[in-house]
């Protein structure tokens, strides 16, 4: 059986640094992805692990790592492998010779397909099979904690009363509204089956839109769009309303939540929870209840730009003709974006693009209640990041400039 960490003491536990002989050995699947690299950095700079192993299909030299990640994601910590292939698992789960433990204490699954609007077979192979293979191996090795990253897009879009009361809780009705979320829910359900049949110790984090330095997700698309509309000197009009929720969380707070969740999962406290997927699940968002109105206000302060919303007639048309609307928008913005890059001598804009996915433009509230994570795990947002702010988004833009990505 894998070496056990010290018992979880709950939210009031001492925050003093553990001794070397009690620090966990950590395995991060998808370790060079956005969350994976920040998690490695968090562990490394705070000296929270006796050993860190990053597994990814992409080599560090090709991962566009900013300088602050180079030590945490160094070749000595890295293993190139495809964790969705069963034949790779023995190599992946064997700690390096320098590790003082025989098995990994915590396994974080940051891997899987993160692109939207892919074919079903892509999500089945790269997300569901990956999660299930890792979970079976963790169950076989009696790993104390497997942390699975999921999305709040799995919930049925909440009604207005749920939004006003704080958002979806973990036991809310599930009805995924993106294809990516549909397969994340499949994976979650398979993990719960393995908990029942093979005593898998796991926990799921359902995330809002994750942002932070070098962001390459939802916020990044919006920023690129704003830059294009600024160049065109046109008003940036959004679909739907200012009240549509697009809840957010900073990547550093995601990393803290993941460590809290792993400690809880490996402790007797997790065994005291009643059975059920919702009891192994935690929503992770900040307290800002970010909406489209939040974003328009911030963008108008950061860019020489007017922002507003389309009328109900255009929004109604878009609801029933989303594919053609998105195609028109992409045709309108991709050319000016390319011109912006050319004018500023940028030949590689990294992961940045204003290309819009129709799944992300749906009239669906991403509105989550993270009260359970704060109450049960003792997790909280740190560093003044309780809400998305102008300063927080400016930090994202500054990170793009440091990498030479931003026009």
CSV table of C-alpha atoms in Angstrom, one decimal:
chain,number,residue,atom,x,y,z
A,1,UNK,CA,0.0,0.0,0.0
A,2,UNK,CA,1.2,3.5,-0.8
A,3,UNK,CA,2.7,5.5,2.1
A,4,UNK,CA,0.0,7.4,3.9
A,5,UNK,CA,0.2,11.1,4.5
A,6,UNK,CA,-0.6,12.5,8.0
A,7,UNK,CA,-4.3,12.5,8.9
A,8,UNK,CA,-6.4,15.3,7.6
A,9,UNK,CA,-7.2,17.7,10.4
A,10,UNK,CA,-9.8,19.9,8.7
A,11,UNK,CA,-9.9,23.6,8.2
A,12,UNK,CA,-8.3,24.4,11.5
A,13,UNK,CA,-5.2,22.3,10.9
A,14,UNK,CA,-1.8,23.9,11.4
A,15,UNK,CA,-0.3,25.4,8.3
A,16,UNK,CA,3.3,24.7,9.3
A,17,UNK,CA,5.4,23.0,6.7
A,18,UNK,CA,5.5,19.2,7.0
A,19,UNK,CA,8.8,17.5,7.6
A,20,UNK,CA,10.6,15.8,4.8
A,21,UNK,CA,9.5,12.3,5.8
A,22,UNK,CA,5.8,13.3,5.7
A,23,UNK,CA,5.8,15.2,2.4
A,24,UNK,CA,3.8,13.5,-0.4
A,25,UNK,CA,5.2,12.1,-3.6
A,26,UNK,CA,3.2,13.7,-6.3
A,27,UNK,CA,2.3,12.6,-9.9
A,28,UNK,CA,0.8,15.1,-12.2
A,29,UNK,CA,-0.7,13.8,-15.4
A,30,UNK,CA,-0.9,16.5,-18.1
A,31,UNK,CA,1.9,18.2,-16.1
A,32,UNK,CA,2.7,20.7,-18.9
A,33,UNK,CA,-0.8,21.8,-19.4
A,34,UNK,CA,-2.1,25.1,-18.0
A,35,UNK,CA,-3.2,23.8,-14.6
A,36,UNK,CA,-0.5,21.1,-14.5
A,37,UNK,CA,2.4,23.6,-14.8
A,38,UNK,CA,1.0,25.9,-12.2
A,39,UNK,CA,0.4,23.0,-9.8
A,40,UNK,CA,4.0,21.9,-10.3
A,41,UNK,CA,5.2,25.4,-9.6
A,42,UNK,CA,3.1,25.7,-6.5
A,43,UNK,CA,4.5,22.5,-5.1
A,44,UNK,CA,8.1,23.4,-6.1
A,45,UNK,CA,8.3,26.9,-4.8
A,46,UNK,CA,6.6,26.0,-1.5
A,47,UNK,CA,8.6,22.8,-1.0
A,48,UNK,CA,5.4,20.8,-0.5
A,49,UNK,CA,6.4,17.5,-2.0
A,50,UNK,CA,9.3,15.0,-1.5
A,51,UNK,CA,9.1,14.2,-5.3
A,52,UNK,CA,7.3,15.6,-8.2
A,53,UNK,CA,6.8,13.8,-11.5
A,54,UNK,CA,5.2,15.5,-14.5
A,55,UNK,CA,3.8,13.3,-17.3
A,56,UNK,CA,2.8,14.7,-20.6
A,57,UNK,CA,2.9,13.8,-24.3
A,58,UNK,CA,4.5,17.2,-25.1
A,59,UNK,CA,8.2,17.8,-24.4
A,60,UNK,CA,9.0,20.8,-22.1
A,61,UNK,CA,11.0,22.4,-24.9
A,62,UNK,CA,7.8,22.6,-27.0
A,63,UNK,CA,5.4,23.7,-24.2
A,64,UNK,CA,6.0,27.4,-24.3
A,65,UNK,CA,7.0,27.5,-20.6
A,66,UNK,CA,7.6,30.9,-19.1
A,67,UNK,CA,10.9,31.3,-17.2
A,68,UNK,CA,9.4,30.8,-13.8
A,69,UNK,CA,8.3,27.3,-14.7
A,70,UNK,CA,11.7,26.0,-15.9
A,71,UNK,CA,12.9,24.6,-12.5
A,72,UNK,CA,9.5,23.0,-11.5
A,73,UNK,CA,9.1,21.6,-15.0
A,74,UNK,CA,12.7,20.6,-15.6
A,75,UNK,CA,13.6,17.5,-17.5
A,76,UNK,CA,14.6,15.8,-14.3
A,77,UNK,CA,11.0,16.0,-13.1
A,78,UNK,CA,9.5,15.1,-16.5
A,79,UNK,CA,8.4,11.9,-18.2
A,80,UNK,CA,7.1,11.8,-21.7
A,81,UNK,CA,4.3,9.3,-22.0
A,82,UNK,CA,0.6,8.9,-23.0
A,83,UNK,CA,-1.3,8.1,-19.8
A,84,UNK,CA,-4.4,7.0,-21.8
A,85,UNK,CA,-2.4,3.9,-23.0
A,86,UNK,CA,-2.6,1.1,-20.5
A,87,UNK,CA,0.9,-0.1,-21.5
A,88,UNK,CA,2.4,3.2,-20.3
A,89,UNK,CA,1.0,3.0,-16.7
A,90,UNK,CA,3.6,0.8,-15.1
A,91,UNK,CA,6.3,3.3,-16.2
A,92,UNK,CA,4.3,6.3,-15.3
A,93,UNK,CA,3.4,5.0,-11.8
A,94,UNK,CA,7.0,4.0,-10.9
A,95,UNK,CA,8.6,6.8,-8.9
A,96,UNK,CA,12.1,7.9,-9.9
A,97,UNK,CA,15.0,6.4,-7.9
A,98,UNK,CA,15.5,9.7,-6.1
A,99,UNK,CA,11.9,9.5,-4.6
A,100,UNK,CA,11.9,8.3,-1.0
A,101,UNK,CA,8.5,6.6,-1.4
A,102,UNK,CA,7.7,3.4,-3.2
A,103,UNK,CA,4.4,4.7,-4.5
A,104,UNK,CA,2.9,8.1,-5.2
A,105,UNK,CA,0.8,9.7,-2.5
A,106,UNK,CA,-1.2,12.0,-4.6
A,107,UNK,CA,-2.1,11.7,-8.3
A,108,UNK,CA,-3.5,14.8,-10.1
A,109,UNK,CA,-5.2,14.2,-13.4
A,110,UNK,CA,-4.7,17.5,-15.3
A,111,UNK,CA,-4.8,15.7,-18.6
A,112,UNK,CA,-7.5,15.1,-21.2
A,113,UNK,CA,-8.9,17.0,-24.2
A,114,UNK,CA,-9.4,20.7,-23.4
A,115,UNK,CA,-10.5,21.9,-26.9
A,116,UNK,CA,-14.2,22.4,-27.6
A,117,UNK,CA,-16.4,21.0,-30.4
A,118,UNK,CA,-14.2,17.9,-31.0
A,119,UNK,CA,-15.5,14.6,-32.3
A,120,UNK,CA,-17.0,12.2,-29.7
A,121,UNK,CA,-14.2,9.7,-30.3
A,122,UNK,CA,-11.6,12.3,-29.4
A,123,UNK,CA,-13.2,12.9,-25.9
A,124,UNK,CA,-13.7,9.2,-25.4
A,125,UNK,CA,-10.1,8.4,-26.0
A,126,UNK,CA,-8.3,11.4,-24.6
A,127,UNK,CA,-10.6,12.2,-21.6
A,128,UNK,CA,-12.7,9.2,-20.5
A,129,UNK,CA,-10.2,6.4,-21.2
A,130,UNK,CA,-7.4,8.5,-19.7
A,131,UNK,CA,-9.4,9.0,-16.5
A,132,UNK,CA,-10.6,5.4,-16.2
A,133,UNK,CA,-7.2,3.9,-16.8
A,134,UNK,CA,-5.6,6.2,-14.2
A,135,UNK,CA,-8.3,5.4,-11.7
A,136,UNK,CA,-8.0,1.7,-12.2
A,137,UNK,CA,-4.2,1.9,-11.6
A,138,UNK,CA,-4.7,4.1,-8.6
A,139,UNK,CA,-7.2,1.6,-7.2
A,140,UNK,CA,-4.9,-1.3,-7.8
A,141,UNK,CA,-2.0,0.5,-6.1
A,142,UNK,CA,-4.2,1.8,-3.3
A,143,UNK,CA,-3.2,5.4,-4.0
A,144,UNK,CA,-4.4,7.6,-1.1
A,145,UNK,CA,-5.7,10.3,-3.4
A,146,UNK,CA,-6.6,10.8,-7.0
A,147,UNK,CA,-7.7,14.3,-7.9
A,148,UNK,CA,-9.8,14.6,-11.1
A,149,UNK,CA,-10.3,18.0,-12.7
A,150,UNK,CA,-13.7,18.6,-14.2
A,151,UNK,CA,-16.0,21.5,-15.2
A,152,UNK,CA,-19.0,23.3,-13.9
A,153,UNK,CA,-20.5,23.0,-17.4
A,154,UNK,CA,-21.9,19.6,-16.5
A,155,UNK,CA,-24.8,21.1,-14.6
A,156,UNK,CA,-28.1,21.8,-16.1
A,157,UNK,CA,-28.1,25.6,-16.6
A,158,UNK,CA,-29.6,27.1,-13.5
A,159,UNK,CA,-32.9,29.0,-13.3
A,160,UNK,CA,-32.9,32.6,-12.0
A,161,UNK,CA,-33.7,31.7,-8.5
A,162,UNK,CA,-30.7,29.3,-8.3
A,163,UNK,CA,-28.5,32.0,-9.7
A,164,UNK,CA,-29.7,34.5,-7.2
A,165,UNK,CA,-29.2,32.1,-4.3
A,166,UNK,CA,-25.5,31.5,-5.2
A,167,UNK,CA,-25.5,29.0,-8.0
A,168,UNK,CA,-25.5,25.2,-8.5
A,169,UNK,CA,-24.4,23.1,-5.6
A,170,UNK,CA,-22.7,19.7,-6.1
A,171,UNK,CA,-26.0,17.8,-5.9
A,172,UNK,CA,-27.7,19.9,-8.6
A,173,UNK,CA,-29.2,18.2,-11.7
A,174,UNK,CA,-26.6,17.4,-14.3
A,175,UNK,CA,-27.2,18.2,-18.0
A,176,UNK,CA,-23.9,19.0,-19.7
A,177,UNK,CA,-24.2,21.9,-22.2
A,178,UNK,CA,-20.8,21.3,-24.0
A,179,UNK,CA,-19.5,18.1,-25.5
A,180,UNK,CA,-16.4,18.4,-23.4
A,181,UNK,CA,-18.5,18.5,-20.2
A,182,UNK,CA,-20.6,15.5,-21.4
A,183,UNK,CA,-17.5,13.3,-21.4
A,184,UNK,CA,-16.2,14.8,-18.2
A,185,UNK,CA,-19.4,13.6,-16.5
A,186,UNK,CA,-19.0,10.2,-18.1
A,187,UNK,CA,-15.5,10.0,-16.5
A,188,UNK,CA,-16.8,11.2,-13.1
A,189,UNK,CA,-19.4,8.5,-13.1
A,190,UNK,CA,-16.9,5.8,-14.0
A,191,UNK,CA,-14.7,6.9,-11.0
A,192,UNK,CA,-17.7,6.6,-8.7
A,193,UNK,CA,-18.3,3.0,-9.9
A,194,UNK,CA,-14.6,2.2,-9.2
A,195,UNK,CA,-15.0,3.6,-5.7
A,196,UNK,CA,-17.8,1.2,-5.1
A,197,UNK,CA,-16.2,-1.9,-6.7
A,198,UNK,CA,-12.5,-1.3,-6.1
A,199,UNK,CA,-12.3,1.1,-3.2
A,200,UNK,CA,-10.8,3.9,-5.3
A,201,UNK,CA,-10.0,7.0,-3.3
A,202,UNK,CA,-10.8,10.0,-5.5
A,203,UNK,CA,-12.1,13.5,-5.5
A,204,UNK,CA,-13.5,15.7,-8.3
A,205,UNK,CA,-13.0,19.4,-8.7
A,206,UNK,CA,-15.6,21.1,-10.9
A,207,UNK,CA,-14.1,24.4,-12.1
A,208,UNK,CA,-15.4,27.7,-13.4
A,209,UNK,CA,-13.4,29.5,-16.1
A,210,UNK,CA,-9.8,29.3,-14.9
A,211,UNK,CA,-7.7,32.4,-15.6
A,212,UNK,CA,-4.3,33.7,-14.6
A,213,UNK,CA,-0.9,34.6,-16.2
A,214,UNK,CA,-0.5,33.1,-19.7
A,215,UNK,CA,-4.2,32.2,-19.8
A,216,UNK,CA,-5.2,30.4,-22.9
A,217,UNK,CA,-8.9,29.8,-22.3
A,218,UNK,CA,-12.2,31.7,-22.1
A,219,UNK,CA,-10.7,35.0,-20.9
A,220,UNK,CA,-7.9,34.9,-23.5
A,221,UNK,CA,-10.5,34.7,-26.3
A,222,UNK,CA,-12.3,37.7,-24.9
A,223,UNK,CA,-9.2,39.7,-24.6
A,224,UNK,CA,-8.2,39.0,-28.2
A,225,UNK,CA,-11.6,39.9,-29.4
A,226,UNK,CA,-11.4,43.2,-27.5
A,227,UNK,CA,-8.1,44.0,-29.1
A,228,UNK,CA,-9.5,43.4,-32.6
A,229,UNK,CA,-12.6,45.6,-31.9
A,230,UNK,CA,-10.3,48.3,-30.5
A,231,UNK,CA,-8.3,48.2,-33.7
A,232,UNK,CA,-11.4,48.3,-35.9
A,233,UNK,CA,-12.8,51.2,-33.7
A,234,UNK,CA,-16.1,49.4,-33.4
A,235,UNK,CA,-18.3,48.8,-30.4
A,236,UNK,CA,-17.8,45.3,-29.0
A,237,UNK,CA,-21.3,43.9,-28.6
A,238,UNK,CA,-22.0,40.7,-26.6
A,239,UNK,CA,-24.8,38.3,-27.1
A,240,UNK,CA,-27.4,37.7,-24.4
A,241,UNK,CA,-27.3,40.0,-21.3
A,242,UNK,CA,-24.9,41.5,-18.8
A,243,UNK,CA,-26.4,39.2,-16.1
A,244,UNK,CA,-25.2,35.9,-17.8
A,245,UNK,CA,-22.9,34.3,-15.3
A,246,UNK,CA,-19.4,33.2,-16.4
A,247,UNK,CA,-17.9,32.3,-13.0
A,248,UNK,CA,-14.1,32.4,-12.7
A,249,UNK,CA,-11.3,31.2,-10.5
A,250,UNK,CA,-7.6,32.1,-10.6
A,251,UNK,CA,-5.3,29.2,-11.4
A,252,UNK,CA,-3.3,29.7,-8.2
A,253,UNK,CA,-6.4,29.2,-6.2
A,254,UNK,CA,-7.2,26.1,-8.2
A,255,UNK,CA,-3.8,24.7,-7.2
A,256,UNK,CA,-4.4,25.4,-3.6
A,257,UNK,CA,-7.9,23.8,-3.8
A,258,UNK,CA,-6.3,20.7,-5.4
A,259,UNK,CA,-3.9,20.3,-2.5
A,260,UNK,CA,-6.7,20.7,0.0
A,261,UNK,CA,-8.7,18.2,-1.8
A,262,UNK,CA,-5.9,15.6,-2.0
A,263,UNK,CA,-5.2,15.9,1.7
A,264,UNK,CA,-8.9,15.5,2.5
A,265,UNK,CA,-9.3,12.5,0.1
A,266,UNK,CA,-6.4,10.7,1.7
A,267,UNK,CA,-7.8,11.2,5.2
A,268,UNK,CA,-10.4,9.4,7.3
A,269,UNK,CA,-12.6,12.5,7.0
A,270,UNK,CA,-13.4,11.5,3.4
A,271,UNK,CA,-14.6,8.0,4.6
A,272,UNK,CA,-17.1,9.7,6.8
A,273,UNK,CA,-19.0,11.3,3.9
A,274,UNK,CA,-22.1,9.5,2.7
A,275,UNK,CA,-21.9,7.6,-0.6
A,276,UNK,CA,-22.5,9.3,-3.9
A,277,UNK,CA,-20.7,11.2,-6.6
A,278,UNK,CA,-21.8,14.6,-5.2
A,279,UNK,CA,-20.1,13.8,-1.9
A,280,UNK,CA,-16.8,13.3,-3.7
A,281,UNK,CA,-17.2,16.5,-5.7
A,282,UNK,CA,-16.3,20.2,-5.0
A,283,UNK,CA,-17.2,23.3,-7.0
A,284,UNK,CA,-14.2,25.7,-7.3
A,285,UNK,CA,-14.9,29.3,-8.1
A,286,UNK,CA,-14.1,32.7,-6.6
A,287,UNK,CA,-16.7,34.7,-4.7
A,288,UNK,CA,-17.0,37.4,-7.4
A,289,UNK,CA,-19.9,35.7,-9.2
A,290,UNK,CA,-18.4,36.9,-12.5
A,291,UNK,CA,-20.9,37.8,-15.2
A,292,UNK,CA,-20.7,39.1,-18.8
A,293,UNK,CA,-21.3,42.5,-17.3
A,294,UNK,CA,-18.2,42.2,-15.1
A,295,UNK,CA,-16.1,41.5,-18.3
A,296,UNK,CA,-17.6,44.4,-20.3
A,297,UNK,CA,-16.8,46.8,-17.4
A,298,UNK,CA,-13.2,45.5,-17.1
A,299,UNK,CA,-12.6,45.5,-20.9
A,300,UNK,CA,-13.8,49.0,-21.3
A,301,UNK,CA,-11.3,50.2,-18.7
A,302,UNK,CA,-8.3,48.2,-20.3
A,303,UNK,CA,-9.0,49.0,-23.9
A,304,UNK,CA,-10.0,52.1,-25.9
A,305,UNK,CA,-13.2,50.4,-26.5
A,306,UNK,CA,-17.0,50.8,-26.2
A,307,UNK,CA,-18.8,47.7,-25.0
A,308,UNK,CA,-22.5,46.7,-25.0
A,309,UNK,CA,-25.0,44.0,-25.7
A,310,UNK,CA,-27.0,42.9,-28.8
A,311,UNK,CA,-30.7,43.5,-28.7
A,312,UNK,CA,-33.1,40.7,-28.0
A,313,UNK,CA,-33.9,40.3,-31.7
A,314,UNK,CA,-30.3,39.6,-32.7
A,315,UNK,CA,-29.8,37.4,-29.6
A,316,UNK,CA,-32.9,35.4,-30.5
A,317,UNK,CA,-31.7,34.9,-34.1
A,318,UNK,CA,-28.3,33.7,-32.8
A,319,UNK,CA,-30.0,31.2,-30.5
A,320,UNK,CA,-31.4,29.3,-33.4
A,321,UNK,CA,-28.6,30.0,-35.9
A,322,UNK,CA,-25.5,29.8,-33.7
A,323,UNK,CA,-23.3,28.0,-36.2
A,324,UNK,CA,-23.7,30.6,-38.9
A,325,UNK,CA,-23.4,33.5,-36.4
A,326,UNK,CA,-20.1,32.1,-35.1
A,327,UNK,CA,-18.8,31.5,-38.6
A,328,UNK,CA,-19.6,35.1,-39.5
A,329,UNK,CA,-17.9,36.4,-36.3
A,330,UNK,CA,-14.8,34.3,-36.9
A,331,UNK,CA,-14.5,35.4,-40.5
A,332,UNK,CA,-14.8,39.1,-39.4
A,333,UNK,CA,-12.2,38.9,-36.7
A,334,UNK,CA,-9.5,36.5,-37.8
A,335,UNK,CA,-8.2,38.7,-40.6
A,336,UNK,CA,-7.8,41.8,-38.4
A,337,UNK,CA,-6.1,39.7,-35.7
A,338,UNK,CA,-3.6,38.4,-38.2
A,339,UNK,CA,-3.0,42.0,-39.4
A,340,UNK,CA,-2.4,43.1,-35.8
A,341,UNK,CA,0.3,40.4,-35.3
A,342,UNK,CA,2.0,41.3,-38.6
A,343,UNK,CA,2.0,45.0,-37.8
A,344,UNK,CA,3.7,44.3,-34.4
A,345,UNK,CA,6.2,41.8,-35.9
A,346,UNK,CA,4.8,38.9,-34.0
A,347,UNK,CA,5.3,35.6,-35.8
A,348,UNK,CA,4.2,33.4,-32.9
A,349,UNK,CA,1.3,34.5,-30.7
A,350,UNK,CA,1.6,31.4,-28.6
A,351,UNK,CA,-1.8,30.0,-27.7
A,352,UNK,CA,-3.7,33.2,-28.2
A,353,UNK,CA,-6.5,33.5,-30.8
A,354,UNK,CA,-9.9,35.3,-31.0
A,355,UNK,CA,-11.4,32.2,-32.6
A,356,UNK,CA,-14.8,31.6,-31.0
A,357,UNK,CA,-16.4,28.2,-30.4
A,358,UNK,CA,-20.2,28.1,-30.7
A,359,UNK,CA,-20.4,25.9,-27.5
A,360,UNK,CA,-18.9,28.8,-25.5
A,361,UNK,CA,-21.4,31.3,-26.8
A,362,UNK,CA,-24.5,29.5,-25.6
A,363,UNK,CA,-27.0,31.3,-23.4
A,364,UNK,CA,-26.1,29.1,-20.4
A,365,UNK,CA,-25.1,30.4,-17.0
A,366,UNK,CA,-21.9,29.0,-15.5
A,367,UNK,CA,-22.9,29.8,-11.9
A,368,UNK,CA,-21.4,27.6,-9.1
A,369,UNK,CA,-21.7,27.6,-5.3
A,370,UNK,CA,-18.2,26.8,-3.8
A,371,UNK,CA,-19.5,26.9,-0.2
A,372,UNK,CA,-18.9,23.2,0.3
A,373,UNK,CA,-15.2,23.4,-0.7
A,374,UNK,CA,-14.7,26.3,1.8
A,375,UNK,CA,-16.6,24.5,4.5
A,376,UNK,CA,-15.3,20.9,4.1
A,377,UNK,CA,-11.9,21.4,2.7
A,378,UNK,CA,-11.0,24.7,4.4
A,379,UNK,CA,-10.1,26.1,1.0
A,380,UNK,CA,-10.3,29.9,0.4
A,381,UNK,CA,-9.3,32.3,-2.3
A,382,UNK,CA,-6.0,34.1,-1.4
A,383,UNK,CA,-4.2,37.2,-2.4
A,384,UNK,CA,-7.1,39.5,-3.0
A,385,UNK,CA,-8.4,37.3,-5.8
A,386,UNK,CA,-11.9,37.0,-4.4
A,387,UNK,CA,-13.3,38.5,-7.6
A,388,UNK,CA,-12.1,39.1,-11.1
A,389,UNK,CA,-10.7,42.7,-11.2
A,390,UNK,CA,-9.1,45.1,-13.6
A,391,UNK,CA,-5.7,44.5,-11.9
A,392,UNK,CA,-6.1,40.7,-12.3
A,393,UNK,CA,-6.9,41.0,-16.0
A,394,UNK,CA,-4.1,43.5,-16.5
A,395,UNK,CA,-1.7,40.9,-15.0
A,396,UNK,CA,-2.8,38.5,-17.7
A,397,UNK,CA,-2.1,41.0,-20.4
A,398,UNK,CA,1.3,41.8,-18.9
A,399,UNK,CA,2.2,38.0,-19.0
A,400,UNK,CA,1.3,37.9,-22.7
A,401,UNK,CA,3.6,40.9,-23.3
A,402,UNK,CA,6.5,39.2,-21.4
A,403,UNK,CA,6.2,36.3,-23.7
A,404,UNK,CA,6.0,38.4,-26.8
A,405,UNK,CA,2.5,37.2,-27.7
A,406,UNK,CA,0.6,40.4,-27.4
A,407,UNK,CA,0.3,43.0,-30.2
